[in-house]
Amino acid sequence: SQQGEEDPQALSIQEGENATMNCSYKTSINNLQWYRQNSGRGLVHLILIRSNEREKHSGRLRVTLDTSKKSSSLLITASRAADTASYFCATSLRGNEKLTFGTGTRLTIIP
Amino acid sequence: DGGITQSPKYLFRKEGQNVTLSCEQNLNHDAMYWYRQDPGQGLRLIYYSQIVNDFQKGDIAEGYSVSREKKESFPLTVTSAQKNPTAFYLCASSIQGLDFYQPQHFGDGTRLSIL
């Protein structure tokens, strides 16, 4: 079963704008990860945030985690055409080595 | 460069045929995983292995089999019992840390279709 649900399912923005996508999950987690997938390719790990962290940055990426609302957001600032991809959140439960992936947000950057 | 290699990139299966998807990694990772991705959907776990000669079923193991005879290799066989095998198959690996929550590294997938 899907643990995470991304919102929106699809997002189109102009190059240079910021893109925000959200992930909600159902049960308590150990950590939450965000991945990017370009069309027809494998997933690339972007960032991991642990359950005791609230915010994390990596370059143009900013991830927040609100465990009380069971939700996370991924912000991509100053978007570029190369950011066009699908973005997935994945959660890991305590004592469980498996990752459970959401259904993804398809991001399109319009040049 | 270290990474994960999946082959072939495209594979076609005839009715009643078993096919094997290859996954090789040179990252020295202990854990390896197989996922299935259907159009517009997320990844679903088929099998995973934390150590050589050991593997566990994921959420959708029926109709699939795996082996882990070498640390570097984790082949997936799609058997004739899998009635709807058309999908994009992704292999991944990760360091097996004590706390388990490690990022996974992915190959570029094998797209399997029915003839």
Short mmCIF file of C-alpha atoms in Angstrom, two decimals:
data_model
loop_
_atom_site.label_atom_id
_atom_site.label_comp_id
_atom_site.label_asym_id
_atom_site.label_seq_id
_atom_site.Cartn_x
_atom_site.Cartn_y
_atom_site.Cartn_z
CA SER A 1 0.00 0.00 0.00
CA GLN A 2 1.14 3.56 -0.64
CA GLN A 3 2.32 5.29 2.51
CA GLY A 4 2.95 8.68 0.92
CA GLU A 5 0.72 10.76 -1.29
CA GLU A 6 2.18 13.68 -3.22
CA ASP A 7 0.24 16.81 -4.05
CA PRO A 8 -0.25 18.10 -6.66
CA GLN A 9 -0.09 15.20 -9.10
CA ALA A 10 1.18 17.57 -11.79
CA LEU A 11 2.65 21.08 -11.71
CA SER A 12 3.70 23.42 -14.54
CA ILE A 13 5.57 26.64 -13.84
CA GLN A 14 7.69 29.19 -15.69
CA GLU A 15 11.44 28.90 -15.54
CA GLY A 16 12.81 30.97 -12.67
CA GLU A 17 9.73 30.51 -10.46
CA ASN A 18 9.71 28.43 -7.29
CA ALA A 19 8.08 25.00 -7.24
CA THR A 20 6.50 23.50 -4.13
CA MET A 21 5.24 19.97 -3.81
CA ASN A 22 3.82 18.24 -0.78
CA CYS A 23 3.81 14.75 0.66
CA SER A 24 1.44 13.35 3.25
CA TYR A 25 1.86 10.03 4.99
CA LYS A 26 -0.17 7.88 7.33
CA THR A 27 1.97 6.38 10.09
CA SER A 28 4.90 7.49 12.24
CA ILE A 29 8.15 7.45 10.34
CA ASN A 30 11.86 7.14 10.97
CA ASN A 31 12.84 9.38 8.08
CA LEU A 32 11.50 10.79 4.84
CA GLN A 33 13.41 10.99 1.57
CA TRP A 34 12.81 12.83 -1.70
CA TYR A 35 13.83 11.41 -5.07
CA ARG A 36 13.77 12.73 -8.64
CA GLN A 37 13.06 10.65 -11.72
CA ASN A 38 13.71 11.87 -15.22
CA SER A 39 11.57 10.28 -17.93
CA GLY A 40 12.57 6.68 -18.60
CA ARG A 41 15.39 6.73 -16.04
CA GLY A 42 16.03 5.51 -12.54
CA LEU A 43 15.46 7.54 -9.38
CA VAL A 44 18.06 9.89 -7.98
CA HIS A 45 18.20 10.60 -4.26
CA LEU A 46 17.83 14.30 -3.42
CA ILE A 47 17.58 14.71 0.31
CA LEU A 48 16.84 12.79 3.53
CA ILE A 49 15.21 14.34 6.58
CA ARG A 50 14.99 12.49 9.87
CA SER A 51 11.92 12.47 12.09
CA ASN A 52 13.60 14.73 14.65
CA GLU A 53 14.48 17.38 12.04
CA ARG A 54 12.15 20.14 10.85
CA GLU A 55 13.97 21.64 7.89
CA LYS A 56 16.86 20.77 5.63
CA HIS A 57 18.56 22.53 2.73
CA SER A 58 20.62 21.30 -0.19
CA GLY A 59 21.52 23.83 -2.86
CA ARG A 60 18.24 25.10 -4.37
CA LEU A 61 16.23 22.48 -2.45
CA ARG A 62 14.48 23.07 0.84
CA VAL A 63 12.61 20.29 2.63
CA THR A 64 10.39 20.68 5.66
CA LEU A 65 8.87 18.01 7.83
CA ASP A 66 5.87 18.40 10.14
CA THR A 67 5.43 15.14 12.05
CA SER A 68 2.32 16.45 13.87
CA LYS A 69 0.59 16.84 10.49
CA LYS A 70 2.36 13.85 8.94
CA SER A 71 3.45 15.93 5.98
CA SER A 72 6.54 17.17 4.18
CA SER A 73 7.17 19.72 1.49
CA LEU A 74 9.87 20.08 -1.15
CA LEU A 75 10.66 23.56 -2.43
CA ILE A 76 12.79 24.06 -5.52
CA THR A 77 13.85 27.68 -5.87
CA ALA A 78 14.72 29.48 -9.12
CA SER A 79 13.58 26.54 -11.24
CA ARG A 80 15.41 25.52 -14.40
CA ALA A 81 14.33 23.51 -17.44
CA ALA A 82 16.54 20.66 -16.18
CA ASP A 83 14.31 20.37 -13.09
CA THR A 84 11.56 18.92 -15.28
CA ALA A 85 11.01 15.46 -13.79
CA SER A 86 8.80 13.45 -11.46
CA TYR A 87 9.44 13.85 -7.75
CA PHE A 88 8.69 11.15 -5.19
CA CYS A 89 8.68 11.10 -1.44
CA ALA A 90 9.57 7.87 0.35
CA THR A 91 9.17 6.99 3.99
CA SER A 92 10.95 4.58 6.25
CA LEU A 93 9.33 3.22 9.39
CA ARG A 94 11.12 2.57 12.65
CA GLY A 95 12.89 -0.78 12.67
CA ASN A 96 12.03 -1.41 9.04
CA GLU A 97 14.59 -1.31 6.27
CA LYS A 98 12.03 -0.92 3.50
CA LEU A 99 11.16 2.36 1.81
CA THR A 100 7.57 3.07 0.79
CA PHE A 101 7.17 5.44 -2.15
CA GLY A 102 4.38 7.86 -2.94
CA THR A 103 2.76 8.27 -6.34
CA GLY A 104 4.83 11.30 -7.35
CA THR A 105 4.44 14.86 -8.60
CA ARG A 106 5.16 15.47 -12.27
CA LEU A 107 6.92 18.86 -12.55
CA THR A 108 7.22 20.66 -15.88
CA ILE A 109 9.35 23.80 -16.17
CA ILE A 110 8.34 26.00 -19.09
CA PRO A 111 11.32 27.83 -20.65
CA ASP B 1 32.62 5.19 -11.80
CA GLY B 2 30.58 3.26 -9.27
CA GLY B 3 26.97 2.54 -10.00
CA ILE B 4 24.22 0.08 -10.76
CA THR B 5 23.86 -1.52 -14.18
CA GLN B 6 20.59 -3.04 -15.31
CA SER B 7 20.26 -5.05 -18.48
CA PRO B 8 18.69 -5.32 -20.89
CA LYS B 9 17.09 -1.89 -21.24
CA TYR B 10 14.12 -3.37 -23.12
CA LEU B 11 12.83 -6.93 -22.86
CA PHE B 12 9.94 -8.76 -24.47
CA ARG B 13 8.29 -11.83 -23.03
CA LYS B 14 6.20 -14.43 -24.79
CA GLU B 15 3.29 -16.21 -23.13
CA GLY B 16 4.43 -18.92 -20.73
CA GLN B 17 8.03 -17.77 -20.79
CA ASN B 18 10.27 -16.94 -17.84
CA VAL B 19 12.63 -14.00 -18.29
CA THR B 20 15.50 -12.81 -16.12
CA LEU B 21 16.47 -9.19 -15.52
CA SER B 22 20.05 -8.48 -14.58
CA CYS B 23 21.21 -6.09 -11.86
CA GLU B 24 24.89 -5.56 -11.02
CA GLN B 25 26.40 -3.01 -8.63
CA ASN B 26 30.00 -2.03 -7.92
CA LEU B 27 29.22 0.24 -4.98
CA ASN B 28 30.07 -2.46 -2.41
CA HIS B 29 26.56 -2.10 -1.00
CA ASP B 30 25.14 -4.88 1.14
CA ALA B 31 21.44 -4.29 0.47
CA MET B 32 19.73 -4.60 -2.91
CA TYR B 33 16.12 -4.12 -3.96
CA TRP B 34 13.77 -4.74 -6.89
CA TYR B 35 10.84 -2.44 -7.60
CA ARG B 36 8.07 -2.42 -10.14
CA GLN B 37 6.73 0.87 -11.54
CA ASP B 38 3.51 1.08 -13.50
CA PRO B 39 2.60 4.17 -15.57
CA GLY B 40 1.78 7.19 -13.44
CA GLN B 41 2.37 5.29 -10.23
CA GLY B 42 4.97 5.06 -7.55
CA LEU B 43 7.35 2.18 -6.90
CA ARG B 44 6.24 -1.09 -5.38
CA LEU B 45 8.74 -3.40 -3.70
CA ILE B 46 9.05 -6.90 -5.15
CA TYR B 47 12.02 -8.42 -3.26
CA TYR B 48 14.96 -7.19 -1.22
CA SER B 49 18.17 -8.65 0.09
CA GLN B 50 20.31 -7.43 2.98
CA ILE B 51 23.10 -9.98 2.64
CA VAL B 52 24.39 -12.64 0.29
CA ASN B 53 22.29 -15.83 0.21
CA ASP B 54 19.37 -14.14 1.95
CA PHE B 55 16.36 -12.27 0.60
CA GLN B 56 12.83 -11.33 1.68
CA LYS B 57 9.55 -10.84 -0.13
CA GLY B 58 8.28 -7.33 -0.62
CA ASP B 59 4.71 -6.23 -1.19
CA ILE B 60 4.17 -7.84 -4.61
CA ALA B 61 6.44 -10.93 -4.75
CA GLU B 62 3.95 -13.32 -6.36
CA GLY B 63 5.10 -14.41 -9.82
CA TYR B 64 8.69 -13.29 -9.24
CA SER B 65 11.84 -14.97 -7.94
CA VAL B 66 15.35 -13.74 -7.05
CA SER B 67 18.74 -15.03 -6.04
CA ARG B 68 21.68 -13.41 -4.25
CA GLU B 69 24.72 -15.62 -4.78
CA LYS B 70 27.15 -12.70 -5.01
CA LYS B 71 27.21 -9.36 -3.26
CA GLU B 72 27.36 -7.54 -6.60
CA SER B 73 24.46 -9.31 -8.32
CA PHE B 74 20.72 -9.57 -7.66
CA PRO B 75 18.90 -10.99 -10.72
CA LEU B 76 15.11 -10.97 -10.92
CA THR B 77 13.17 -13.68 -12.76
CA VAL B 78 9.67 -12.85 -13.96
CA THR B 79 7.93 -16.19 -14.17
CA SER B 80 4.97 -17.26 -16.29
CA ALA B 81 2.89 -17.10 -13.10
CA GLN B 82 3.08 -13.29 -13.25
CA LYS B 83 0.04 -12.60 -15.42
CA ASN B 84 0.56 -8.87 -15.83
CA PRO B 85 4.33 -8.39 -16.13
CA THR B 86 4.32 -5.32 -18.39
CA ALA B 87 6.03 -2.61 -16.33
CA PHE B 88 9.24 -0.70 -15.71
CA TYR B 89 11.53 -2.61 -13.34
CA LEU B 90 14.04 -0.78 -11.17
CA CYS B 91 16.91 -2.21 -9.16
CA ALA B 92 18.44 -0.30 -6.25
CA SER B 93 21.11 -0.75 -3.62
CA SER B 94 22.07 0.86 -0.33
CA ILE B 95 24.64 0.71 2.42
CA GLN B 96 23.34 -1.51 5.16
CA GLY B 97 23.74 0.82 8.09
CA LEU B 98 22.86 -0.13 11.64
CA ASP B 99 19.94 2.27 11.50
CA PHE B 100 18.73 1.05 8.12
CA TYR B 101 17.61 4.44 6.82
CA GLN B 102 20.10 4.97 4.03
CA PRO B 103 19.49 6.55 0.62
CA GLN B 104 19.02 4.10 -2.21
CA HIS B 105 20.94 4.24 -5.49
CA PHE B 106 19.03 3.18 -8.60
CA GLY B 107 19.83 1.69 -11.97
CA ASP B 108 18.22 3.01 -15.14
CA GLY B 109 15.62 0.27 -15.32
CA THR B 110 14.41 -2.47 -17.63
CA ARG B 111 11.16 -2.01 -19.53
CA LEU B 112 9.39 -5.36 -19.91
CA SER B 113 6.59 -5.88 -22.43
CA ILE B 114 4.45 -8.80 -23.51
CA LEU B 115 4.64 -9.99 -27.11
#
